[in-house]
């Protein structure tokens, strides 16, 4: 009987394995967008193992969440926190880099624990942002260049894919420049997250991914927002349902019952002040009637 085959990988070898699988999935995503799901999952897993690998170089106990009870290993965020400690490694992760990592983790968690959706361009952007960091981390701290981890053909194809995306972004930015669109009328697109969403002249379209979304003016401050950014305060006015209809008794001088996040707290405070004042006046009138 043949001896059973085994697979044995160190943490860093395991990180490389997930990284290679991630690249394979990213390249397959051109034919089926669903492969981005697994490309991102494997890439985040590779990052997690890479961080733990560096911790293990310092001391194996550091890869565990509780060093007094070494059972579960640390999360990505905990690994970063430890590597930033001066007494451990003293690394300095920029806020921009940490934000990209946290966004990738958030996306990974949505993929694995809940309903999720993303566009192809959004997935590509998040993937390449994190891939660039993983490649840098391996070269800078684990002393392994990315071309020594990923087969040449796959790496070349991945770079070509990234360049294609960058070319699309460049064309979108060129168009914005050619049309002389003011920078304050260009927003971050909620779909692909690039600053290519144009609201000038009610265009309300991303010049990169062509995502369209309605933009509305806050009735209070007159600034523009996406519909989902505006919040209703209709529950705060005085109304009742009578015979299947909504009858408003006091709208507190508001004709539209929605506002932006900046205006909403002040509106709610003003409504409460007016309500309190009216109640005080009513109590005063009742008191005056009783004393007459």
PDB file of C-alpha atoms in Angstrom:
ATOM      1  CA  UNK A   1       0.000   0.000   0.000  1.00  0.00           C
ATOM      2  CA  UNK A   2       1.347   3.385  -0.954  1.00  0.00           C
ATOM      3  CA  UNK A   3       2.070   5.809   1.838  1.00  0.00           C
ATOM      4  CA  UNK A   4      -0.527   8.588   1.999  1.00  0.00           C
ATOM      5  CA  UNK A   5       0.576  11.828   0.375  1.00  0.00           C
ATOM      6  CA  UNK A   6       1.033  14.856   2.584  1.00  0.00           C
ATOM      7  CA  UNK A   7       1.234  18.559   2.089  1.00  0.00           C
ATOM      8  CA  UNK A   8       3.393  20.578   4.451  1.00  0.00           C
ATOM      9  CA  UNK A   9       3.773  24.335   4.079  1.00  0.00           C
ATOM     10  CA  UNK A  10       5.358  26.971   6.262  1.00  0.00           C
ATOM     11  CA  UNK A  11       3.363  30.144   6.923  1.00  0.00           C
ATOM     12  CA  UNK A  12       5.182  32.044   4.205  1.00  0.00           C
ATOM     13  CA  UNK A  13       4.819  29.159   1.733  1.00  0.00           C
ATOM     14  CA  UNK A  14       1.139  29.066   2.552  1.00  0.00           C
ATOM     15  CA  UNK A  15       0.955  32.823   1.887  1.00  0.00           C
ATOM     16  CA  UNK A  16       2.580  32.256  -1.504  1.00  0.00           C
ATOM     17  CA  UNK A  17       0.122  29.467  -2.315  1.00  0.00           C
ATOM     18  CA  UNK A  18      -2.880  31.685  -1.605  1.00  0.00           C
ATOM     19  CA  UNK A  19      -1.291  34.522  -3.565  1.00  0.00           C
ATOM     20  CA  UNK A  20      -0.814  32.335  -6.619  1.00  0.00           C
ATOM     21  CA  UNK A  21      -4.369  31.014  -6.360  1.00  0.00           C
ATOM     22  CA  UNK A  22      -5.573  34.603  -6.065  1.00  0.00           C
ATOM     23  CA  UNK A  23      -3.802  35.611  -9.272  1.00  0.00           C
ATOM     24  CA  UNK A  24      -5.249  32.589 -11.084  1.00  0.00           C
ATOM     25  CA  UNK A  25      -8.741  33.652 -10.071  1.00  0.00           C
ATOM     26  CA  UNK A  26      -8.122  37.285 -11.042  1.00  0.00           C
ATOM     27  CA  UNK A  27      -7.066  36.201 -14.521  1.00  0.00           C
ATOM     28  CA  UNK A  28     -10.136  33.965 -14.853  1.00  0.00           C
ATOM     29  CA  UNK A  29     -12.388  36.880 -13.865  1.00  0.00           C
ATOM     30  CA  UNK A  30     -12.135  38.226 -17.400  1.00  0.00           C
ATOM     31  CA  UNK A  31     -14.422  35.391 -18.468  1.00  0.00           C
ATOM     32  CA  UNK A  32     -16.565  35.275 -15.336  1.00  0.00           C
ATOM     33  CA  UNK A  33     -16.791  38.197 -12.888  1.00  0.00           C
ATOM     34  CA  UNK A  34     -17.614  35.780 -10.068  1.00  0.00           C
ATOM     35  CA  UNK A  35     -13.949  34.767  -9.939  1.00  0.00           C
ATOM     36  CA  UNK A  36     -13.188  38.194  -8.407  1.00  0.00           C
ATOM     37  CA  UNK A  37     -14.951  36.940  -5.305  1.00  0.00           C
ATOM     38  CA  UNK A  38     -12.339  34.244  -4.761  1.00  0.00           C
ATOM     39  CA  UNK A  39      -9.438  36.363  -6.035  1.00  0.00           C
ATOM     40  CA  UNK A  40     -10.115  38.871  -3.248  1.00  0.00           C
ATOM     41  CA  UNK A  41     -10.689  36.179  -0.620  1.00  0.00           C
ATOM     42  CA  UNK A  42      -7.394  34.449  -1.427  1.00  0.00           C
ATOM     43  CA  UNK A  43      -5.495  37.746  -1.576  1.00  0.00           C
ATOM     44  CA  UNK A  44      -6.682  38.844   1.875  1.00  0.00           C
ATOM     45  CA  UNK A  45      -5.783  35.403   3.200  1.00  0.00           C
ATOM     46  CA  UNK A  46      -2.325  35.715   1.674  1.00  0.00           C
ATOM     47  CA  UNK A  47      -1.865  39.093   3.344  1.00  0.00           C
ATOM     48  CA  UNK A  48      -2.931  37.690   6.702  1.00  0.00           C
ATOM     49  CA  UNK A  49      -0.435  34.833   6.445  1.00  0.00           C
ATOM     50  CA  UNK A  50       2.303  37.214   5.272  1.00  0.00           C
ATOM     51  CA  UNK A  51       1.846  39.427   8.331  1.00  0.00           C
ATOM     52  CA  UNK A  52       1.890  36.385  10.611  1.00  0.00           C
ATOM     53  CA  UNK A  53       5.041  35.178   8.892  1.00  0.00           C
ATOM     54  CA  UNK A  54       6.867  38.353   9.849  1.00  0.00           C
ATOM     55  CA  UNK A  55       5.595  38.091  13.415  1.00  0.00           C
ATOM     56  CA  UNK A  56       6.817  34.506  13.569  1.00  0.00           C
ATOM     57  CA  UNK A  57      10.300  35.602  12.508  1.00  0.00           C
ATOM     58  CA  UNK A  58      10.394  37.716  15.663  1.00  0.00           C
ATOM     59  CA  UNK A  59       8.749  35.154  17.927  1.00  0.00           C
ATOM     60  CA  UNK A  60       6.306  32.356  17.159  1.00  0.00           C
ATOM     61  CA  UNK A  61       4.167  33.272  20.168  1.00  0.00           C
ATOM     62  CA  UNK A  62       3.328  36.615  18.533  1.00  0.00           C
ATOM     63  CA  UNK A  63       1.132  34.992  15.903  1.00  0.00           C
ATOM     64  CA  UNK A  64      -1.393  34.075  18.601  1.00  0.00           C
ATOM     65  CA  UNK A  65      -4.201  36.362  19.754  1.00  0.00           C
ATOM     66  CA  UNK A  66      -3.625  35.496  23.396  1.00  0.00           C
ATOM     67  CA  UNK A  67       0.031  34.783  24.068  1.00  0.00           C
ATOM     68  CA  UNK A  68      -0.846  33.296  27.464  1.00  0.00           C
ATOM     69  CA  UNK A  69      -3.276  30.870  25.859  1.00  0.00           C
ATOM     70  CA  UNK A  70      -1.912  30.263  22.330  1.00  0.00           C
ATOM     71  CA  UNK A  71      -4.863  28.802  20.468  1.00  0.00           C
ATOM     72  CA  UNK A  72      -6.292  31.232  17.916  1.00  0.00           C
ATOM     73  CA  UNK A  73      -3.985  33.220  15.676  1.00  0.00           C
ATOM     74  CA  UNK A  74      -4.213  36.988  15.255  1.00  0.00           C
ATOM     75  CA  UNK A  75      -6.400  38.811  12.775  1.00  0.00           C
ATOM     76  CA  UNK A  76      -4.998  41.087  10.075  1.00  0.00           C
ATOM     77  CA  UNK A  77      -5.708  44.231  12.102  1.00  0.00           C
ATOM     78  CA  UNK A  78      -4.159  42.769  15.262  1.00  0.00           C
ATOM     79  CA  UNK A  79      -1.081  41.647  13.317  1.00  0.00           C
ATOM     80  CA  UNK A  80      -0.617  45.188  11.980  1.00  0.00           C
ATOM     81  CA  UNK A  81      -1.005  46.644  15.469  1.00  0.00           C
ATOM     82  CA  UNK A  82       1.675  44.319  16.816  1.00  0.00           C
ATOM     83  CA  UNK A  83       4.082  44.990  13.970  1.00  0.00           C
ATOM     84  CA  UNK A  84       3.708  48.719  14.623  1.00  0.00           C
ATOM     85  CA  UNK A  85       4.711  48.342  18.260  1.00  0.00           C
ATOM     86  CA  UNK A  86       8.249  49.748  18.761  1.00  0.00           C
ATOM     87  CA  UNK A  87       9.137  46.893  21.101  1.00  0.00           C
ATOM     88  CA  UNK A  88       8.149  44.311  18.470  1.00  0.00           C
ATOM     89  CA  UNK A  89       9.011  45.624  14.998  1.00  0.00           C
ATOM     90  CA  UNK A  90       8.267  49.332  14.866  1.00  0.00           C
ATOM     91  CA  UNK A  91       6.850  49.323  11.339  1.00  0.00           C
ATOM     92  CA  UNK A  92       4.978  52.370  10.126  1.00  0.00           C
ATOM     93  CA  UNK A  93       1.945  51.573   8.007  1.00  0.00           C
ATOM     94  CA  UNK A  94       0.608  54.734   6.400  1.00  0.00           C
ATOM     95  CA  UNK A  95      -3.010  55.667   7.068  1.00  0.00           C
ATOM     96  CA  UNK A  96      -3.745  55.337   3.361  1.00  0.00           C
ATOM     97  CA  UNK A  97      -2.359  51.800   3.258  1.00  0.00           C
ATOM     98  CA  UNK A  98      -4.176  50.777   6.425  1.00  0.00           C
ATOM     99  CA  UNK A  99      -7.421  52.172   5.066  1.00  0.00           C
ATOM    100  CA  UNK A 100      -7.034  50.107   1.873  1.00  0.00           C
ATOM    101  CA  UNK A 101      -6.360  46.986   3.933  1.00  0.00           C
ATOM    102  CA  UNK A 102      -9.373  47.602   6.182  1.00  0.00           C
ATOM    103  CA  UNK A 103     -11.596  48.149   3.135  1.00  0.00           C
ATOM    104  CA  UNK A 104     -10.358  44.876   1.639  1.00  0.00           C
ATOM    105  CA  UNK A 105     -11.061  43.067   4.914  1.00  0.00           C
ATOM    106  CA  UNK A 106     -14.524  44.617   5.042  1.00  0.00           C
ATOM    107  CA  UNK A 107     -15.182  43.387   1.507  1.00  0.00           C
ATOM    108  CA  UNK A 108     -13.852  39.928   2.394  1.00  0.00           C
ATOM    109  CA  UNK A 109     -16.190  39.790   5.393  1.00  0.00           C
ATOM    110  CA  UNK A 110     -19.175  40.787   3.282  1.00  0.00           C
ATOM    111  CA  UNK A 111     -18.328  38.084   0.761  1.00  0.00           C
ATOM    112  CA  UNK A 112     -18.060  35.395   3.416  1.00  0.00           C
ATOM    113  CA  UNK A 113     -20.794  36.428   5.844  1.00  0.00           C
ATOM    114  CA  UNK A 114     -23.576  38.276   4.017  1.00  0.00           C
ATOM    115  CA  UNK A 115     -25.182  39.323   0.773  1.00  0.00           C
ATOM    116  CA  UNK A 116     -22.822  41.338  -1.379  1.00  0.00           C
ATOM    117  CA  UNK A 117     -22.465  42.889  -4.788  1.00  0.00           C
ATOM    118  CA  UNK A 118     -19.745  44.739  -6.651  1.00  0.00           C
ATOM    119  CA  UNK A 119     -18.988  45.872 -10.165  1.00  0.00           C
ATOM    120  CA  UNK A 120     -16.069  44.519 -12.137  1.00  0.00           C
ATOM    121  CA  UNK A 121     -14.187  47.832 -11.990  1.00  0.00           C
ATOM    122  CA  UNK A 122     -14.729  48.101  -8.229  1.00  0.00           C
ATOM    123  CA  UNK A 123     -13.405  44.582  -7.692  1.00  0.00           C
ATOM    124  CA  UNK A 124     -10.401  45.291  -9.906  1.00  0.00           C
ATOM    125  CA  UNK A 125      -9.524  48.474  -8.062  1.00  0.00           C
ATOM    126  CA  UNK A 126      -9.710  46.887  -4.616  1.00  0.00           C
ATOM    127  CA  UNK A 127      -7.768  43.882  -5.826  1.00  0.00           C
ATOM    128  CA  UNK A 128      -4.886  45.827  -7.358  1.00  0.00           C
ATOM    129  CA  UNK A 129      -4.675  48.197  -4.385  1.00  0.00           C
ATOM    130  CA  UNK A 130      -4.177  45.269  -2.031  1.00  0.00           C
ATOM    131  CA  UNK A 131      -2.012  43.301  -4.461  1.00  0.00           C
ATOM    132  CA  UNK A 132       0.413  46.232  -4.686  1.00  0.00           C
ATOM    133  CA  UNK A 133       0.716  46.298  -0.908  1.00  0.00           C
ATOM    134  CA  UNK A 134       1.230  42.534  -0.661  1.00  0.00           C
ATOM    135  CA  UNK A 135       3.968  42.687  -3.313  1.00  0.00           C
ATOM    136  CA  UNK A 136       5.652  45.577  -1.466  1.00  0.00           C
ATOM    137  CA  UNK A 137       5.371  43.796   1.892  1.00  0.00           C
ATOM    138  CA  UNK A 138       7.013  40.624   0.590  1.00  0.00           C
ATOM    139  CA  UNK A 139       9.856  42.553  -1.033  1.00  0.00           C
ATOM    140  CA  UNK A 140      10.446  44.966   1.858  1.00  0.00           C
ATOM    141  CA  UNK A 141      10.028  42.723   4.891  1.00  0.00           C
ATOM    142  CA  UNK A 142      10.079  39.092   3.733  1.00  0.00           C
ATOM    143  CA  UNK A 143      12.878  39.679   1.186  1.00  0.00           C
ATOM    144  CA  UNK A 144      11.101  37.949  -1.705  1.00  0.00           C
ATOM    145  CA  UNK A 145      10.319  39.721  -4.963  1.00  0.00           C
ATOM    146  CA  UNK A 146       6.904  39.139  -6.462  1.00  0.00           C
ATOM    147  CA  UNK A 147       8.354  37.645  -9.658  1.00  0.00           C
ATOM    148  CA  UNK A 148       9.891  34.898  -7.522  1.00  0.00           C
ATOM    149  CA  UNK A 149       6.456  33.980  -6.158  1.00  0.00           C
ATOM    150  CA  UNK A 150       4.176  34.214  -9.183  1.00  0.00           C
ATOM    151  CA  UNK A 151       4.971  32.462 -12.492  1.00  0.00           C
ATOM    152  CA  UNK A 152       6.173  34.893 -15.170  1.00  0.00           C
ATOM    153  CA  UNK A 153       3.261  34.336 -17.572  1.00  0.00           C
ATOM    154  CA  UNK A 154       0.665  34.926 -14.870  1.00  0.00           C
ATOM    155  CA  UNK A 155       2.437  38.021 -13.578  1.00  0.00           C
ATOM    156  CA  UNK A 156       2.716  39.425 -17.090  1.00  0.00           C
ATOM    157  CA  UNK A 157      -0.998  38.803 -17.722  1.00  0.00           C
ATOM    158  CA  UNK A 158      -1.917  40.419 -14.415  1.00  0.00           C
ATOM    159  CA  UNK A 159       0.163  43.516 -15.194  1.00  0.00           C
ATOM    160  CA  UNK A 160      -1.519  43.720 -18.596  1.00  0.00           C
ATOM    161  CA  UNK A 161      -4.926  43.584 -16.900  1.00  0.00           C
ATOM    162  CA  UNK A 162      -3.963  46.369 -14.516  1.00  0.00           C
ATOM    163  CA  UNK A 163      -2.626  48.512 -17.361  1.00  0.00           C
ATOM    164  CA  UNK A 164      -5.909  48.036 -19.215  1.00  0.00           C
ATOM    165  CA  UNK A 165      -7.819  49.346 -16.218  1.00  0.00           C
ATOM    166  CA  UNK A 166      -5.428  52.255 -15.826  1.00  0.00           C
ATOM    167  CA  UNK A 167      -5.928  53.130 -19.499  1.00  0.00           C
ATOM    168  CA  UNK A 168      -9.695  53.233 -19.023  1.00  0.00           C
ATOM    169  CA  UNK A 169      -9.206  55.504 -16.014  1.00  0.00           C
ATOM    170  CA  UNK A 170      -6.849  57.746 -17.949  1.00  0.00           C
ATOM    171  CA  UNK A 171      -9.384  58.116 -20.760  1.00  0.00           C
ATOM    172  CA  UNK A 172     -12.100  59.009 -18.261  1.00  0.00           C
ATOM    173  CA  UNK A 173      -9.873  61.649 -16.660  1.00  0.00           C
ATOM    174  CA  UNK A 174      -8.876  62.989 -20.092  1.00  0.00           C
ATOM    175  CA  UNK A 175     -12.541  63.416 -20.996  1.00  0.00           C
ATOM    176  CA  UNK A 176     -13.197  65.262 -17.739  1.00  0.00           C
ATOM    177  CA  UNK A 177     -10.274  67.569 -18.540  1.00  0.00           C
ATOM    178  CA  UNK A 178     -11.380  68.115 -22.141  1.00  0.00           C
ATOM    179  CA  UNK A 179     -14.877  69.063 -20.996  1.00  0.00           C
ATOM    180  CA  UNK A 180     -13.396  71.468 -18.411  1.00  0.00           C
ATOM    181  CA  UNK A 181     -15.532  70.036 -15.628  1.00  0.00           C
ATOM    182  CA  UNK A 182     -14.972  71.782 -12.305  1.00  0.00           C
ATOM    183  CA  UNK A 183     -13.381  69.608  -9.611  1.00  0.00           C
ATOM    184  CA  UNK A 184     -16.230  70.299  -7.177  1.00  0.00           C
ATOM    185  CA  UNK A 185     -18.618  68.688  -9.674  1.00  0.00           C
ATOM    186  CA  UNK A 186     -16.628  65.453  -9.763  1.00  0.00           C
ATOM    187  CA  UNK A 187     -17.355  62.952  -7.016  1.00  0.00           C
ATOM    188  CA  UNK A 188     -16.093  59.554  -5.965  1.00  0.00           C
ATOM    189  CA  UNK A 189     -18.177  56.991  -7.794  1.00  0.00           C
ATOM    190  CA  UNK A 190     -20.085  54.713  -5.376  1.00  0.00           C
ATOM    191  CA  UNK A 191     -19.645  51.838  -7.828  1.00  0.00           C
ATOM    192  CA  UNK A 192     -15.965  51.877  -8.881  1.00  0.00           C
ATOM    193  CA  UNK A 193     -14.732  54.318  -6.144  1.00  0.00           C
ATOM    194  CA  UNK A 194     -12.744  56.461  -8.587  1.00  0.00           C
ATOM    195  CA  UNK A 195     -13.214  60.236  -8.665  1.00  0.00           C
ATOM    196  CA  UNK A 196     -14.904  60.126 -12.044  1.00  0.00           C
ATOM    197  CA  UNK A 197     -18.598  60.616 -11.198  1.00  0.00           C
ATOM    198  CA  UNK A 198     -19.752  63.809 -12.934  1.00  0.00           C
ATOM    199  CA  UNK A 199     -22.732  65.764 -11.605  1.00  0.00           C
ATOM    200  CA  UNK A 200     -22.381  68.801 -13.879  1.00  0.00           C
ATOM    201  CA  UNK A 201     -25.550  69.658 -15.878  1.00  0.00           C
ATOM    202  CA  UNK A 202     -27.383  66.694 -14.333  1.00  0.00           C
ATOM    203  CA  UNK A 203     -25.060  64.240 -16.091  1.00  0.00           C
ATOM    204  CA  UNK A 204     -24.959  62.146 -12.891  1.00  0.00           C
ATOM    205  CA  UNK A 205     -22.809  59.461 -14.519  1.00  0.00           C
ATOM    206  CA  UNK A 206     -19.391  57.940 -13.859  1.00  0.00           C
ATOM    207  CA  UNK A 207     -17.124  58.490 -16.851  1.00  0.00           C
ATOM    208  CA  UNK A 208     -15.178  55.336 -15.977  1.00  0.00           C
ATOM    209  CA  UNK A 209     -17.705  52.601 -15.179  1.00  0.00           C
ATOM    210  CA  UNK A 210     -20.779  54.423 -16.564  1.00  0.00           C
ATOM    211  CA  UNK A 211     -22.653  53.994 -13.292  1.00  0.00           C
ATOM    212  CA  UNK A 212     -25.695  56.285 -13.183  1.00  0.00           C
ATOM    213  CA  UNK A 213     -27.299  57.523  -9.999  1.00  0.00           C
ATOM    214  CA  UNK A 214     -29.681  60.329  -9.141  1.00  0.00           C
ATOM    215  CA  UNK A 215     -28.297  63.327  -7.283  1.00  0.00           C
ATOM    216  CA  UNK A 216     -30.533  65.564  -5.174  1.00  0.00           C
ATOM    217  CA  UNK A 217     -30.195  68.927  -3.488  1.00  0.00           C
ATOM    218  CA  UNK A 218     -30.544  69.127   0.284  1.00  0.00           C
ATOM    219  CA  UNK A 219     -33.504  71.498   0.839  1.00  0.00           C
ATOM    220  CA  UNK A 220     -31.729  73.061   3.800  1.00  0.00           C
ATOM    221  CA  UNK A 221     -28.109  73.780   2.786  1.00  0.00           C
ATOM    222  CA  UNK A 222     -28.638  73.467  -1.002  1.00  0.00           C
ATOM    223  CA  UNK A 223     -25.661  71.126  -1.368  1.00  0.00           C
ATOM    224  CA  UNK A 224     -25.910  68.044  -3.582  1.00  0.00           C
ATOM    225  CA  UNK A 225     -25.977  64.427  -2.388  1.00  0.00           C
ATOM    226  CA  UNK A 226     -26.779  60.984  -3.637  1.00  0.00           C
ATOM    227  CA  UNK A 227     -30.313  59.938  -2.787  1.00  0.00           C
ATOM    228  CA  UNK A 228     -29.108  57.325  -0.291  1.00  0.00           C
ATOM    229  CA  UNK A 229     -27.103  59.954   1.581  1.00  0.00           C
ATOM    230  CA  UNK A 230     -30.186  62.027   2.389  1.00  0.00           C
ATOM    231  CA  UNK A 231     -32.150  61.095   5.498  1.00  0.00           C
ATOM    232  CA  UNK A 232     -35.832  61.496   6.294  1.00  0.00           C
ATOM    233  CA  UNK A 233     -37.099  63.279   9.394  1.00  0.00           C
ATOM    234  CA  UNK A 234     -40.778  62.751   8.549  1.00  0.00           C
ATOM    235  CA  UNK A 235     -41.293  60.766  11.754  1.00  0.00           C
ATOM    236  CA  UNK A 236     -40.424  63.877  13.784  1.00  0.00           C
ATOM    237  CA  UNK A 237     -43.254  66.076  12.555  1.00  0.00           C
ATOM    238  CA  UNK A 238     -46.742  65.849  14.077  1.00  0.00           C
ATOM    239  CA  UNK A 239     -49.152  63.763  12.018  1.00  0.00           C
ATOM    240  CA  UNK A 240     -51.798  61.075  12.282  1.00  0.00           C
ATOM    241  CA  UNK A 241     -53.381  58.536   9.947  1.00  0.00           C
ATOM    242  CA  UNK A 242     -57.042  59.279   9.471  1.00  0.00           C
ATOM    243  CA  UNK A 243     -59.244  57.222   7.164  1.00  0.00           C
ATOM    244  CA  UNK A 244     -56.251  55.947   5.210  1.00  0.00           C
ATOM    245  CA  UNK A 245     -54.678  59.372   4.793  1.00  0.00           C
ATOM    246  CA  UNK A 246     -51.824  61.140   6.505  1.00  0.00           C
ATOM    247  CA  UNK A 247     -52.973  64.344   8.174  1.00  0.00           C
ATOM    248  CA  UNK A 248     -50.191  66.717   9.206  1.00  0.00           C
ATOM    249  CA  UNK A 249     -50.950  68.837  12.279  1.00  0.00           C
ATOM    250  CA  UNK A 250     -47.625  70.603  12.584  1.00  0.00           C
ATOM    251  CA  UNK A 251     -44.786  70.549  10.062  1.00  0.00           C
ATOM    252  CA  UNK A 252     -42.681  73.027  12.071  1.00  0.00           C
ATOM    253  CA  UNK A 253     -42.259  75.205   8.955  1.00  0.00           C
ATOM    254  CA  UNK A 254     -40.704  72.440   6.872  1.00  0.00           C
ATOM    255  CA  UNK A 255     -42.215  71.590   3.495  1.00  0.00           C
ATOM    256  CA  UNK A 256     -39.809  68.755   2.597  1.00  0.00           C
ATOM    257  CA  UNK A 257     -38.961  66.165   5.177  1.00  0.00           C
ATOM    258  CA  UNK A 258     -35.452  65.038   4.242  1.00  0.00           C
ATOM    259  CA  UNK A 259     -31.983  66.502   4.703  1.00  0.00           C
ATOM    260  CA  UNK A 260     -28.285  65.742   4.435  1.00  0.00           C
ATOM    261  CA  UNK A 261     -26.385  64.242   7.397  1.00  0.00           C
ATOM    262  CA  UNK A 262     -24.892  67.641   8.234  1.00  0.00           C
ATOM    263  CA  UNK A 263     -28.251  69.431   8.437  1.00  0.00           C
ATOM    264  CA  UNK A 264     -30.320  66.675  10.044  1.00  0.00           C
ATOM    265  CA  UNK A 265     -29.103  67.000  13.685  1.00  0.00           C
ATOM    266  CA  UNK A 266     -29.797  70.747  13.720  1.00  0.00           C
ATOM    267  CA  UNK A 267     -33.259  70.201  12.197  1.00  0.00           C
ATOM    268  CA  UNK A 268     -34.170  67.600  14.807  1.00  0.00           C
ATOM    269  CA  UNK A 269     -32.964  69.897  17.585  1.00  0.00           C
ATOM    270  CA  UNK A 270     -34.988  72.806  16.175  1.00  0.00           C
ATOM    271  CA  UNK A 271     -38.141  70.684  15.915  1.00  0.00           C
ATOM    272  CA  UNK A 272     -37.707  69.557  19.513  1.00  0.00           C
ATOM    273  CA  UNK A 273     -37.162  73.154  20.690  1.00  0.00           C
ATOM    274  CA  UNK A 274     -40.334  74.293  18.911  1.00  0.00           C
ATOM    275  CA  UNK A 275     -42.299  71.338  20.269  1.00  0.00           C
ATOM    276  CA  UNK A 276     -41.101  72.043  23.814  1.00  0.00           C
ATOM    277  CA  UNK A 277     -41.947  75.739  23.429  1.00  0.00           C
ATOM    278  CA  UNK A 278     -45.449  74.932  22.160  1.00  0.00           C
ATOM    279  CA  UNK A 279     -46.019  72.508  25.023  1.00  0.00           C
ATOM    280  CA  UNK A 280     -44.824  75.105  27.540  1.00  0.00           C
ATOM    281  CA  UNK A 281     -47.186  77.649  25.988  1.00  0.00           C
ATOM    282  CA  UNK A 282     -50.073  75.174  26.117  1.00  0.00           C
ATOM    283  CA  UNK A 283     -49.396  74.388  29.786  1.00  0.00           C
ATOM    284  CA  UNK A 284     -49.203  78.106  30.535  1.00  0.00           C
ATOM    285  CA  UNK A 285     -52.579  78.717  28.839  1.00  0.00           C
ATOM    286  CA  UNK A 286     -54.143  75.833  30.750  1.00  0.00           C
ATOM    287  CA  UNK A 287     -52.768  77.228  33.961  1.00  0.00           C
ATOM    288  CA  UNK A 288     -54.123  80.687  33.127  1.00  0.00           C
ATOM    289  CA  UNK A 289     -57.592  79.247  32.486  1.00  0.00           C
ATOM    290  CA  UNK A 290     -57.600  77.410  35.801  1.00  0.00           C
ATOM    291  CA  UNK A 291     -56.645  80.519  37.730  1.00  0.00           C
ATOM    292  CA  UNK A 292     -59.259  82.754  36.131  1.00  0.00           C
TER     293      UNK A 292
END
